[in-house]
Short mmCIF file of C-alpha atoms and ligand atoms in Angstrom, two decimals:
data_model
loop_
_atom_site.label_atom_id
_atom_site.label_comp_id
_atom_site.label_asym_id
_atom_site.label_seq_id
_atom_site.Cartn_x
_atom_site.Cartn_y
_atom_site.Cartn_z
CA MET Q 1 39.30 -30.62 59.47
CA GLN Q 2 35.92 -29.65 57.04
CA VAL Q 3 36.24 -30.90 53.58
CA ARG Q 4 32.63 -30.61 50.95
CA ASP Q 5 33.84 -31.35 47.17
CA ARG Q 6 30.49 -30.35 46.01
CA LEU Q 7 28.48 -27.33 44.91
CA HIS Q 8 25.29 -26.87 46.03
CA ILE Q 9 23.36 -26.00 42.69
CA GLY Q 10 20.03 -26.23 41.52
CA GLY Q 11 18.73 -28.37 45.00
CA ASP Q 12 21.69 -30.70 44.57
CA TRP Q 13 25.49 -31.51 46.05
CA VAL Q 14 26.85 -31.29 42.02
CA VAL Q 15 30.32 -32.98 41.31
CA PRO Q 16 32.08 -29.56 40.51
CA GLU Q 17 33.04 -28.47 36.79
CA GLY Q 18 36.75 -28.45 37.83
CA SER Q 19 39.23 -29.87 39.85
CA ASP Q 20 41.00 -26.71 42.08
CA VAL Q 21 40.01 -26.61 44.79
CA ILE Q 22 39.99 -23.65 48.18
CA GLU Q 23 42.33 -24.10 51.25
CA VAL Q 24 40.94 -23.12 53.73
CA VAL Q 25 43.90 -21.90 56.67
CA SER Q 26 43.27 -21.23 60.49
CA PRO Q 27 43.92 -18.14 60.72
CA ALA Q 28 45.59 -19.29 64.61
CA THR Q 29 47.12 -22.29 63.36
CA GLU Q 30 48.00 -21.34 60.14
CA GLN Q 31 47.07 -25.62 58.99
CA VAL Q 32 44.44 -26.15 56.83
CA MET Q 33 41.68 -26.75 57.86
CA GLY Q 34 39.01 -26.78 56.01
CA ARG Q 35 38.36 -27.52 51.30
CA VAL Q 36 36.29 -26.38 49.23
CA PRO Q 37 35.77 -26.96 45.83
CA ALA Q 38 36.59 -23.00 43.24
CA GLY Q 39 33.63 -22.61 41.96
CA THR Q 40 34.41 -22.12 37.83
CA PRO Q 41 32.79 -20.02 35.58
CA GLY Q 42 31.08 -22.48 34.43
CA ASP Q 43 30.04 -23.67 37.38
CA ILE Q 44 28.61 -20.01 38.37
CA ASP Q 45 26.63 -20.21 34.55
CA ARG Q 46 25.17 -23.27 35.81
CA ALA Q 47 24.28 -21.57 39.29
CA VAL Q 48 23.25 -18.80 37.59
CA ALA Q 49 20.38 -20.63 35.12
CA ALA Q 50 19.10 -23.55 38.02
CA ALA Q 51 18.51 -19.84 39.67
CA ARG Q 52 16.82 -18.39 37.02
CA ALA Q 53 14.99 -21.39 35.73
CA SER Q 54 13.06 -21.62 39.49
CA PHE Q 55 12.59 -17.69 39.33
CA ASP Q 56 10.43 -17.57 35.83
CA THR Q 57 9.18 -21.09 36.03
CA GLY Q 58 9.41 -22.07 39.72
CA THR Q 59 6.65 -21.65 42.74
CA TRP Q 60 8.93 -19.82 45.39
CA ARG Q 61 8.21 -15.80 43.86
CA ARG Q 62 3.90 -17.13 43.44
CA THR Q 63 4.04 -18.67 47.07
CA ALA Q 64 2.16 -16.49 49.10
CA PRO Q 65 5.24 -14.21 51.30
CA ALA Q 66 3.11 -15.90 54.74
CA GLU Q 67 3.97 -19.19 53.49
CA ARG Q 68 7.79 -17.93 52.28
CA ALA Q 69 8.02 -17.00 56.03
CA ASP Q 70 7.43 -19.61 57.18
CA VAL Q 71 10.65 -21.27 55.41
CA LEU Q 72 13.32 -18.77 56.59
CA ASP Q 73 11.40 -19.22 59.79
CA ARG Q 74 11.98 -23.56 60.00
CA ALA Q 75 15.76 -22.12 57.87
CA ALA Q 76 16.44 -20.15 60.85
CA ASP Q 77 15.66 -22.68 63.50
CA LEU Q 78 17.79 -25.70 61.77
CA LEU Q 79 20.47 -22.62 62.69
CA ALA Q 80 19.71 -22.22 65.53
CA GLY Q 81 20.32 -25.73 66.61
CA ARG Q 82 23.49 -25.81 65.12
CA THR Q 83 24.99 -22.66 66.73
CA ASP Q 84 27.88 -24.48 68.44
CA GLU Q 85 28.92 -25.86 65.56
CA LEU Q 86 28.42 -22.98 63.29
CA ALA Q 87 30.02 -20.14 65.88
CA ARG Q 88 33.25 -23.02 66.36
CA LEU Q 89 33.27 -23.55 62.67
CA ILE Q 90 33.80 -19.33 62.17
CA THR Q 91 35.99 -19.16 64.70
CA ASP Q 92 38.70 -21.61 63.07
CA GLU Q 93 38.21 -19.98 59.41
CA MET Q 94 37.78 -17.29 59.59
CA GLY Q 95 39.65 -16.65 63.53
CA SER Q 96 37.31 -14.10 64.83
CA THR Q 97 36.95 -15.10 69.30
CA ALA Q 98 35.05 -17.60 70.96
CA THR Q 99 32.56 -15.04 72.00
CA PHE Q 100 32.18 -12.67 69.05
CA SER Q 101 31.19 -16.15 66.90
CA ARG Q 102 28.86 -17.85 70.20
CA TYR Q 103 27.45 -13.88 70.46
CA VAL Q 104 27.07 -12.31 67.43
CA GLN Q 105 28.78 -14.43 64.04
CA VAL Q 106 26.42 -16.80 64.00
CA PRO Q 107 22.61 -14.94 65.98
CA ALA Q 108 22.16 -12.08 64.78
CA PRO Q 109 22.32 -13.62 60.84
CA ILE Q 110 19.63 -15.85 63.03
CA SER Q 111 17.58 -13.30 64.46
CA THR Q 112 18.25 -10.84 61.37
CA LEU Q 113 16.41 -14.55 58.90
CA ARG Q 114 13.35 -13.85 61.69
CA SER Q 115 13.35 -9.88 60.73
CA PHE Q 116 13.20 -10.27 56.86
CA ALA Q 117 9.87 -13.78 58.48
CA ARG Q 118 8.44 -10.87 60.02
CA LEU Q 119 8.45 -8.29 57.59
CA ALA Q 120 7.47 -10.59 54.98
CA ARG Q 121 4.08 -11.30 56.91
CA THR Q 122 3.76 -7.78 57.03
CA PHE Q 123 4.78 -5.92 54.58
CA ALA Q 124 2.51 -4.22 52.00
CA PHE Q 125 3.44 -6.27 48.74
CA GLU Q 126 0.76 -5.05 46.96
CA GLU Q 127 -1.09 -2.19 47.29
CA GLN Q 128 -4.51 0.88 45.61
CA ARG Q 129 -4.20 4.27 44.81
CA GLY Q 130 -5.33 7.22 43.21
CA GLY Q 131 -9.10 8.19 43.14
CA ARG Q 132 -10.64 8.63 39.80
CA ALA Q 133 -7.73 7.44 38.03
CA ARG Q 134 -7.08 3.96 39.77
CA SER Q 135 -3.79 2.19 39.88
CA LEU Q 136 -2.27 -1.17 41.72
CA VAL Q 137 1.15 -0.49 43.14
CA VAL Q 138 2.57 -4.40 42.80
CA HIS Q 139 5.49 -4.61 43.74
CA GLU Q 140 7.86 -7.88 42.93
CA PRO Q 141 11.22 -9.24 43.13
CA VAL Q 142 13.43 -8.56 41.25
CA GLY Q 143 14.62 -11.65 39.74
CA VAL Q 144 18.20 -13.93 39.88
CA VAL Q 145 19.91 -11.65 42.43
CA ALA Q 146 23.99 -12.59 42.82
CA ALA Q 147 25.50 -12.31 46.79
CA ILE Q 148 29.34 -11.62 47.23
CA VAL Q 149 30.59 -11.87 50.10
CA PRO Q 150 33.10 -11.01 52.55
CA TRP Q 151 34.98 -12.30 55.29
CA ASN Q 152 34.37 -11.07 58.08
CA THR Q 153 31.17 -11.51 59.48
CA PRO Q 154 30.55 -14.32 56.87
CA LEU Q 155 27.60 -15.23 57.67
CA LEU Q 156 26.14 -12.19 58.92
CA VAL Q 157 26.44 -10.34 55.84
CA THR Q 158 25.82 -13.26 53.56
CA MET Q 159 22.42 -13.01 55.92
CA SER Q 160 21.34 -9.36 54.92
CA LYS Q 161 21.38 -10.41 51.68
CA VAL Q 162 20.01 -14.04 51.51
CA ALA Q 163 17.07 -12.98 53.70
CA PRO Q 164 15.65 -9.90 52.40
CA ALA Q 165 15.93 -11.78 48.55
CA LEU Q 166 14.39 -14.89 49.67
CA ALA Q 167 11.57 -12.99 51.52
CA ALA Q 168 11.04 -11.15 48.11
CA GLY Q 169 10.84 -14.03 45.56
CA CYS Q 170 13.95 -13.96 44.83
CA SER Q 171 16.80 -16.62 44.05
CA VAL Q 172 20.37 -16.51 44.44
CA VAL Q 173 23.73 -17.86 44.25
CA LEU Q 174 25.98 -17.18 46.52
CA LYS Q 175 29.44 -16.26 46.44
CA PRO Q 176 31.04 -16.82 50.08
CA SER Q 177 34.78 -14.97 49.78
CA PRO Q 178 38.27 -17.25 49.06
CA GLU Q 179 38.46 -17.38 53.50
CA ALA Q 180 35.80 -17.95 55.04
CA PRO Q 181 33.47 -19.98 52.30
CA LEU Q 182 32.84 -23.17 54.90
CA ASP Q 183 29.76 -21.59 56.93
CA ALA Q 184 27.33 -21.43 53.31
CA PHE Q 185 27.51 -25.32 53.02
CA VAL Q 186 25.23 -24.94 56.36
CA LEU Q 187 23.10 -22.41 55.92
CA ALA Q 188 22.63 -24.15 52.30
CA GLU Q 189 22.38 -27.61 54.39
CA ALA Q 190 19.21 -25.61 56.21
CA PHE Q 191 17.25 -24.35 53.35
CA ALA Q 192 17.24 -27.26 52.24
CA GLU Q 193 15.92 -28.58 54.70
CA ALA Q 194 13.66 -26.25 55.57
CA GLY Q 195 11.61 -26.62 52.13
CA LEU Q 196 12.87 -24.54 49.92
CA PRO Q 197 12.38 -25.43 46.65
CA PRO Q 198 15.82 -26.41 44.50
CA GLY Q 199 17.67 -24.10 42.53
CA VAL Q 200 16.34 -20.63 44.54
CA LEU Q 201 19.09 -20.24 46.86
CA ASN Q 202 22.66 -22.12 45.19
CA VAL Q 203 26.37 -21.58 46.20
CA VAL Q 204 29.77 -21.60 44.68
CA PRO Q 205 33.02 -20.27 46.62
CA GLY Q 206 35.27 -18.52 43.84
CA GLY Q 207 37.15 -15.38 44.20
CA ARG Q 208 37.68 -12.75 42.07
CA GLU Q 209 37.21 -14.44 38.59
CA ALA Q 210 33.92 -15.84 39.41
CA GLY Q 211 32.90 -13.30 41.15
CA GLU Q 212 33.39 -10.89 38.26
CA HIS Q 213 32.01 -13.81 35.90
CA LEU Q 214 28.87 -13.96 37.91
CA VAL Q 215 28.73 -10.32 37.94
CA THR Q 216 28.53 -9.69 34.07
CA ARG Q 217 25.54 -12.32 33.63
CA ARG Q 218 22.92 -11.12 31.54
CA ASP Q 219 20.57 -14.06 34.18
CA VAL Q 220 21.19 -11.65 36.86
CA ASP Q 221 19.14 -9.10 37.46
CA LYS Q 222 20.39 -7.17 40.50
CA VAL Q 223 24.04 -7.59 42.35
CA ALA Q 224 24.65 -7.48 45.97
CA PHE Q 225 27.75 -6.99 47.09
CA THR Q 226 30.12 -6.48 50.68
CA GLY Q 227 33.10 -5.43 50.15
CA SER Q 228 35.81 -3.80 49.76
CA THR Q 229 35.24 -0.10 47.97
CA ALA Q 230 37.85 -0.50 45.21
CA VAL Q 231 35.58 -3.88 44.42
CA GLY Q 232 32.72 -2.19 45.22
CA LYS Q 233 33.91 0.30 42.61
CA ARG Q 234 34.49 -2.38 40.11
CA ILE Q 235 31.46 -4.18 40.04
CA ALA Q 236 28.99 -0.83 39.72
CA ALA Q 237 31.52 -0.18 37.15
CA LEU Q 238 30.37 -3.33 35.40
CA CYS Q 239 26.46 -3.76 36.75
CA ALA Q 240 26.41 0.08 34.99
CA GLU Q 241 26.88 -1.15 31.19
CA ARG Q 242 23.87 -3.75 31.28
CA LEU Q 243 22.39 -1.08 34.70
CA ALA Q 244 22.43 -4.16 37.10
CA ARG Q 245 20.63 -3.13 40.00
CA VAL Q 246 23.29 -3.35 42.49
CA SER Q 247 23.27 -2.36 46.34
CA LEU Q 248 27.07 -2.23 47.74
CA GLU Q 249 27.89 -2.16 51.41
CA LEU Q 250 31.50 -0.94 50.97
CA GLY Q 251 34.66 -0.03 53.45
CA GLY Q 252 34.75 2.73 56.51
CA LYS Q 253 36.66 5.19 58.62
CA SER Q 254 34.27 5.71 61.31
CA ALA Q 255 34.75 8.82 63.84
CA ALA Q 256 34.06 8.55 67.41
CA ILE Q 257 33.66 12.00 69.09
CA VAL Q 258 34.52 12.03 72.91
CA LEU Q 259 32.50 15.55 74.20
CA ASP Q 260 34.66 16.37 76.77
CA ASP Q 261 31.51 16.39 79.02
CA ALA Q 262 32.28 12.27 78.65
CA PRO Q 263 32.84 10.34 81.49
CA LEU Q 264 36.27 8.70 80.96
CA GLU Q 265 36.10 5.16 82.41
CA ARG Q 266 32.36 4.97 80.54
CA THR Q 267 33.76 5.94 77.03
CA VAL Q 268 36.53 4.26 77.61
CA ARG Q 269 35.14 0.76 78.26
CA GLY Q 270 32.71 1.50 75.40
CA LEU Q 271 35.21 3.01 72.93
CA LEU Q 272 37.60 -0.39 73.10
CA GLY Q 273 34.59 -1.93 72.25
CA LEU Q 274 33.55 -0.92 68.97
CA ALA Q 275 37.13 0.49 67.58
CA TYR Q 276 38.64 -3.78 68.06
CA VAL Q 277 35.24 -5.16 66.98
CA ASN Q 278 35.95 -8.36 65.12
CA SER Q 279 39.92 -7.68 65.65
CA GLY Q 280 39.81 -4.45 64.16
CA GLN Q 281 38.54 -6.20 60.76
CA ALA Q 282 34.53 -4.52 60.94
CA CYS Q 283 34.10 -1.81 58.14
CA VAL Q 284 32.12 0.03 61.46
CA ALA Q 285 34.91 0.41 63.35
CA GLN Q 286 35.50 3.47 65.39
CA THR Q 287 38.98 3.96 64.62
CA ARG Q 288 39.66 7.28 64.51
CA VAL Q 289 39.08 9.12 67.51
CA LEU Q 290 38.20 12.78 68.15
CA VAL Q 291 39.31 13.98 71.54
CA SER Q 292 39.71 17.54 72.76
CA ARG Q 293 42.93 18.96 72.84
CA ALA Q 294 42.40 19.98 76.82
CA ARG Q 295 41.29 16.19 77.51
CA HIS Q 296 44.12 14.43 74.68
CA ASP Q 297 46.67 13.03 77.07
CA GLU Q 298 44.02 12.15 79.91
CA PHE Q 299 42.20 9.95 77.34
CA VAL Q 300 45.05 9.18 75.25
CA ASP Q 301 46.52 7.51 78.58
CA ALA Q 302 43.20 5.17 80.02
CA PHE Q 303 42.17 4.09 76.35
CA ALA Q 304 45.64 3.01 75.57
CA GLU Q 305 46.23 1.39 79.63
CA GLY Q 306 42.87 -0.51 78.37
CA SER Q 307 44.12 -1.62 75.46
CA ARG Q 308 46.93 -3.55 76.48
CA MET Q 309 44.85 -5.19 79.09
CA LEU Q 310 42.73 -6.74 75.71
CA ARG Q 311 43.98 -10.65 75.50
CA VAL Q 312 45.42 -10.84 72.64
CA GLY Q 313 45.57 -15.39 71.59
CA ASP Q 314 44.01 -18.35 71.39
CA PRO Q 315 39.73 -16.55 69.21
CA ALA Q 316 38.90 -20.61 70.84
CA ASP Q 317 39.58 -19.80 73.93
CA ALA Q 318 36.32 -17.75 76.07
CA ASP Q 319 39.08 -15.31 77.54
CA THR Q 320 40.97 -13.64 74.25
CA ALA Q 321 39.45 -10.50 73.81
CA ILE Q 322 41.78 -9.86 70.23
CA GLY Q 323 42.64 -12.91 67.92
CA PRO Q 324 44.05 -13.14 64.31
CA LEU Q 325 44.03 -11.36 61.25
CA VAL Q 326 42.42 -13.22 59.26
CA SER Q 327 45.32 -14.15 56.81
CA ALA Q 328 49.08 -13.40 56.36
CA ARG Q 329 48.04 -10.87 53.42
CA GLN Q 330 45.92 -8.76 55.20
CA ARG Q 331 48.45 -8.59 59.59
CA GLU Q 332 51.13 -7.59 56.04
CA ARG Q 333 48.61 -4.74 55.09
CA VAL Q 334 48.20 -3.80 59.03
CA GLU Q 335 52.10 -4.14 59.00
CA GLY Q 336 52.27 -1.73 56.27
CA TYR Q 337 50.01 0.59 57.23
CA LEU Q 338 52.16 0.53 61.46
CA ALA Q 339 55.14 1.61 59.49
CA LEU Q 340 53.19 4.06 56.75
CA ALA Q 341 52.06 5.79 60.17
CA GLN Q 342 55.64 6.62 61.63
CA GLN Q 343 57.01 7.77 58.60
CA GLU Q 344 54.05 9.90 58.38
CA GLY Q 345 55.26 11.23 62.14
CA ALA Q 346 52.48 9.52 64.37
CA LYS Q 347 53.63 7.39 66.93
CA ALA Q 348 53.02 4.76 69.23
CA VAL Q 349 51.48 5.04 72.39
CA THR Q 350 50.61 0.79 72.30
CA GLY Q 351 50.81 -2.25 70.43
CA GLY Q 352 52.25 -1.56 67.52
CA GLY Q 353 53.86 -4.86 65.92
CA ARG Q 354 53.32 -8.21 66.23
CA PRO Q 355 53.14 -9.82 70.13
CA ALA Q 356 56.01 -11.85 70.72
CA ASP Q 357 54.57 -14.86 72.88
CA LEU Q 358 52.29 -15.94 69.50
CA PRO Q 359 54.79 -16.63 66.87
CA THR Q 360 52.41 -18.99 65.00
CA GLY Q 361 49.10 -17.32 63.88
CA TRP Q 362 48.40 -13.83 62.44
CA PHE Q 363 48.34 -11.72 65.25
CA VAL Q 364 48.80 -8.45 65.99
CA GLU Q 365 48.49 -6.11 68.92
CA PRO Q 366 45.43 -3.89 69.97
CA THR Q 367 47.58 -0.22 68.10
CA VAL Q 368 47.22 2.90 70.03
CA LEU Q 369 48.04 5.78 67.34
CA VAL Q 370 48.44 9.88 68.81
CA GLY Q 371 49.94 12.68 66.81
CA VAL Q 372 47.85 11.71 64.11
CA ASP Q 373 46.70 14.17 61.77
CA ASN Q 374 43.61 14.07 60.09
CA SER Q 375 45.43 14.66 56.71
CA MET Q 376 47.89 11.59 56.88
CA ARG Q 377 46.75 8.12 54.80
CA VAL Q 378 46.56 6.05 58.87
CA ALA Q 379 43.59 8.46 59.48
CA ARG Q 380 42.21 8.42 55.72
CA GLU Q 381 42.18 4.57 54.28
CA GLU Q 382 41.19 1.60 56.06
CA ILE Q 383 43.41 -0.38 57.50
CA PHE Q 384 40.58 -3.00 58.88
CA GLY Q 385 42.56 -4.25 61.65
CA PRO Q 386 42.92 -3.50 65.44
CA VAL Q 387 45.00 0.06 65.20
CA VAL Q 388 43.04 3.28 66.47
CA ALA Q 389 43.74 7.08 66.00
CA VAL Q 390 43.58 9.18 68.72
CA ILE Q 391 43.56 12.86 67.05
CA PRO Q 392 42.86 16.25 68.64
CA TYR Q 393 40.22 18.63 68.05
CA ASP Q 394 39.38 21.80 68.81
CA SER Q 395 35.56 22.77 69.10
CA PRO Q 396 32.73 20.41 68.44
CA ASP Q 397 32.53 22.12 65.36
CA HIS Q 398 35.77 21.22 63.77
CA ALA Q 399 35.33 17.45 65.66
CA VAL Q 400 32.81 17.74 63.03
CA ALA Q 401 34.30 18.85 60.69
CA VAL Q 402 37.32 16.01 61.21
CA ALA Q 403 34.79 13.32 61.33
CA ASN Q 404 32.71 14.72 57.60
CA ASP Q 405 36.26 15.33 56.68
CA SER Q 406 36.55 11.48 55.48
CA ASP Q 407 35.52 9.56 52.16
CA TYR Q 408 33.56 7.60 54.07
CA GLY Q 409 30.62 7.93 55.12
CA LEU Q 410 29.63 4.33 57.30
CA ALA Q 411 29.08 5.15 61.15
CA GLY Q 412 30.60 6.80 63.61
CA SER Q 413 30.01 7.53 67.67
CA VAL Q 414 29.74 10.79 69.61
CA TRP Q 415 29.96 11.01 73.75
CA THR Q 416 28.40 12.40 75.88
CA THR Q 417 26.35 12.82 78.67
CA ASP Q 418 23.85 15.25 77.58
CA VAL Q 419 22.19 12.42 75.18
CA ASP Q 420 20.46 15.84 73.14
CA ALA Q 421 23.44 17.48 72.91
CA GLY Q 422 24.49 14.23 71.75
CA VAL Q 423 21.51 13.54 68.51
CA ASP Q 424 22.14 16.87 67.60
CA VAL Q 425 26.21 16.13 66.84
CA ALA Q 426 24.64 12.91 65.09
CA ARG Q 427 22.51 14.67 62.75
CA ARG Q 428 26.06 16.99 61.49
CA VAL Q 429 28.06 13.99 60.76
CA ARG Q 430 26.90 12.63 57.33
CA THR Q 431 26.92 8.76 58.22
CA GLY Q 432 24.35 6.08 57.12
CA THR Q 433 24.79 5.05 60.76
CA TYR Q 434 25.87 6.66 64.00
CA SER Q 435 25.52 5.98 67.95
CA VAL Q 436 24.82 8.03 71.17
CA ASN Q 437 27.05 6.43 74.38
CA GLY Q 438 27.29 3.25 72.24
CA ALA Q 439 23.71 2.16 71.56
CA PRO Q 440 23.79 -0.37 70.30
CA GLN Q 441 21.74 -0.52 66.54
CA SER Q 442 18.01 -1.39 66.38
CA SER Q 443 17.64 -4.69 64.32
CA ALA Q 444 14.83 -2.86 62.14
CA ALA Q 445 16.80 0.12 61.65
CA PRO Q 446 18.67 0.78 57.72
CA PHE Q 447 22.05 0.05 57.83
CA GLY Q 448 24.41 1.34 54.94
CA GLY Q 449 26.85 4.13 54.00
CA PHE Q 450 27.20 7.66 52.75
CA LYS Q 451 29.69 9.05 50.17
CA GLN Q 452 32.55 6.12 48.91
CA SER Q 453 30.87 3.73 51.75
CA GLY Q 454 27.43 2.36 49.65
CA ILE Q 455 24.50 2.57 47.77
CA GLY Q 456 21.69 1.31 48.82
CA ARG Q 457 20.71 -0.20 52.58
CA GLU Q 458 20.08 -3.04 53.92
CA PHE Q 459 17.71 -4.62 57.12
CA GLY Q 460 14.81 -3.30 57.98
CA PRO Q 461 11.68 -2.33 55.32
CA GLU Q 462 14.37 -0.63 53.77
CA GLY Q 463 16.44 -3.90 53.38
CA LEU Q 464 13.26 -5.77 51.23
CA HIS Q 465 13.39 -2.87 49.25
CA ALA Q 466 15.87 -3.55 48.27
CA TYR Q 467 14.98 -7.02 46.41
CA LEU Q 468 11.44 -5.18 44.63
CA GLU Q 469 10.96 -3.96 41.53
CA ILE Q 470 7.43 -1.96 42.42
CA LYS Q 471 5.26 -1.80 39.13
CA SER Q 472 2.87 0.13 38.21
CA ILE Q 473 -0.52 -1.41 36.79
CA ALA Q 474 -3.33 1.29 36.04
CA VAL Q 475 -6.91 0.03 36.65
CA PRO Q 476 -9.74 1.22 34.58
CA ALA Q 477 -12.42 2.50 37.04
P1 NAD J 1 36.85 -7.85 49.08
O1 NAD J 1 36.35 -6.81 48.09
O2 NAD J 1 38.38 -8.26 48.41
O3 NAD J 1 35.60 -9.02 48.51
C1 NAD J 1 35.05 -8.97 48.59
C2 NAD J 1 34.44 -10.55 48.52
O4 NAD J 1 33.94 -9.51 46.75
C3 NAD J 1 35.01 -11.49 48.01
O5 NAD J 1 34.13 -12.53 48.31
C4 NAD J 1 35.88 -11.83 46.73
O6 NAD J 1 36.21 -12.77 46.12
C5 NAD J 1 34.57 -10.91 46.09
N1 NAD J 1 35.78 -9.89 44.94
C6 NAD J 1 36.63 -9.90 44.79
N2 NAD J 1 36.70 -8.74 44.21
C7 NAD J 1 36.34 -8.85 42.99
C8 NAD J 1 35.60 -8.73 42.04
N3 NAD J 1 36.76 -7.91 40.83
N4 NAD J 1 34.56 -8.95 41.10
C9 NAD J 1 33.00 -9.63 41.77
N5 NAD J 1 33.79 -10.35 43.64
C10 NAD J 1 35.03 -9.85 43.23
O7 NAD J 1 37.06 -7.88 50.81
P2 NAD J 1 37.63 -8.56 51.41
O8 NAD J 1 38.67 -8.34 52.00
O9 NAD J 1 36.96 -10.11 51.27
O10 NAD J 1 36.02 -7.53 52.98
C11 NAD J 1 37.04 -6.57 53.56
C12 NAD J 1 36.43 -5.49 52.66
O11 NAD J 1 34.71 -5.57 53.46
C13 NAD J 1 36.50 -4.57 54.26
O12 NAD J 1 36.31 -2.90 53.34
C14 NAD J 1 35.00 -3.69 54.30
O13 NAD J 1 34.68 -2.42 54.98
C15 NAD J 1 33.55 -4.60 53.91
N6 NAD J 1 32.40 -4.38 54.53
C16 NAD J 1 31.75 -3.65 54.59
C17 NAD J 1 30.14 -3.91 54.94
C18 NAD J 1 29.44 -2.68 54.83
O14 NAD J 1 28.13 -3.33 55.28
N7 NAD J 1 29.98 -2.05 54.80
C19 NAD J 1 30.56 -5.56 56.46
C20 NAD J 1 31.51 -6.12 55.99
C21 NAD J 1 32.45 -5.73 54.84
#
């Protein structure tokens, strides 16, 4: 049982204002595995005030970027030393498999932190421009940042905000999700031990009410949000009222295009990984698979067979490929889409419900839907579970049109033996990231969405820019 009864505000572990707690329930056992304070609006106010004070009168923003980078690197070392503990914690709190936690949920945020430390050392925070008229162009930290994050990759999403914000010299109030708030406490401990000055990083868990209160504080200069498109729109509207800076990483309904020359076995293996990543609870999951009519049946057979082979079960077990969904509510949502698929005329060729042998835990079988038309709701809305729709196409141009026929634009992939043809397809699909044959993205590449998948980019220099204001100072010649 992981119990945290304090909030991290102003460099201290402070007693929360209220007595409400958030119980964290293991998705595998359905038992309470942890407890954290539920931050009140008053707690948020204290955290914002601490962040404001550290930004306005503290040392962090005035510290040389290379020294800030040293603190980031020390925190990365401390987190790396706690990898096993953190991986277990994330598996326990939100149910991702031990393998995914050990090899992605923990190392990816640590390498993100190190990459922003490197950027802080090399980034041109100031530059001279002009000839007769001279300007000094200064990149200043944007100020107090509210970071609001979801539960699915809790530490990675948090780090994609906290690392660039701290590298830039900002102060942060982090509101983790109520489902997976525990890893944020370890993060706060690591930064405090690494020498981050008091008030620069504050952590207050809470739900919708705490989140909205945080977003609407006048002293918050920028909101960095990852979560659903519906909540992203609400946050954007709230930020618009006072023109607060806002960046949004939202949902997706990414399409994989299987070209006719794609080798079956390798493509199926790659797509099983990208479709069911994090048990389908990933914004970038390839949940629409577009296959030509000529190869449709062959692909469906192989993909369904591969889906059936995936071991569903205890996420702590190293052999498990698909863990439980995060909550009973999330499973209901996914089951609602499975029922809707049937009503819309689609058919599950494998899966379609709860695994019979797992009565405890919020499990859903890997499910492959066929007979799906791109106009159906199951092809248009984010399901956020292990559910893949296979959609036939008539020609590569038609495949690109179907991929683009979406309100979302986060990710996508193309599968082919001809990499140049794959890159050509990639250029025509309107998404923020794309992969040829499942190749992984460089950690220096920007990440973010077109259309309703978001506004702004994370990672790389673009990710640092998101936490900087630009000032031009005209200097007499
Ligand atoms: P969510 O939108 O329900 O919640 C996200 C966070 O916002 C939580 O911390 C929640 O407490 C808070 N929140 C909820 N309502 C709020 C409000 N009105 N004001 C302020 N804060 C509020 O999303 P979720 O269910 O936690 O996460 C799943 C979603 O996140 C999916 O849509 C997924 O695609 C998306 N996601 C996107 C990315 C990306 O990088 N694009 C990455 C991971 C997850």
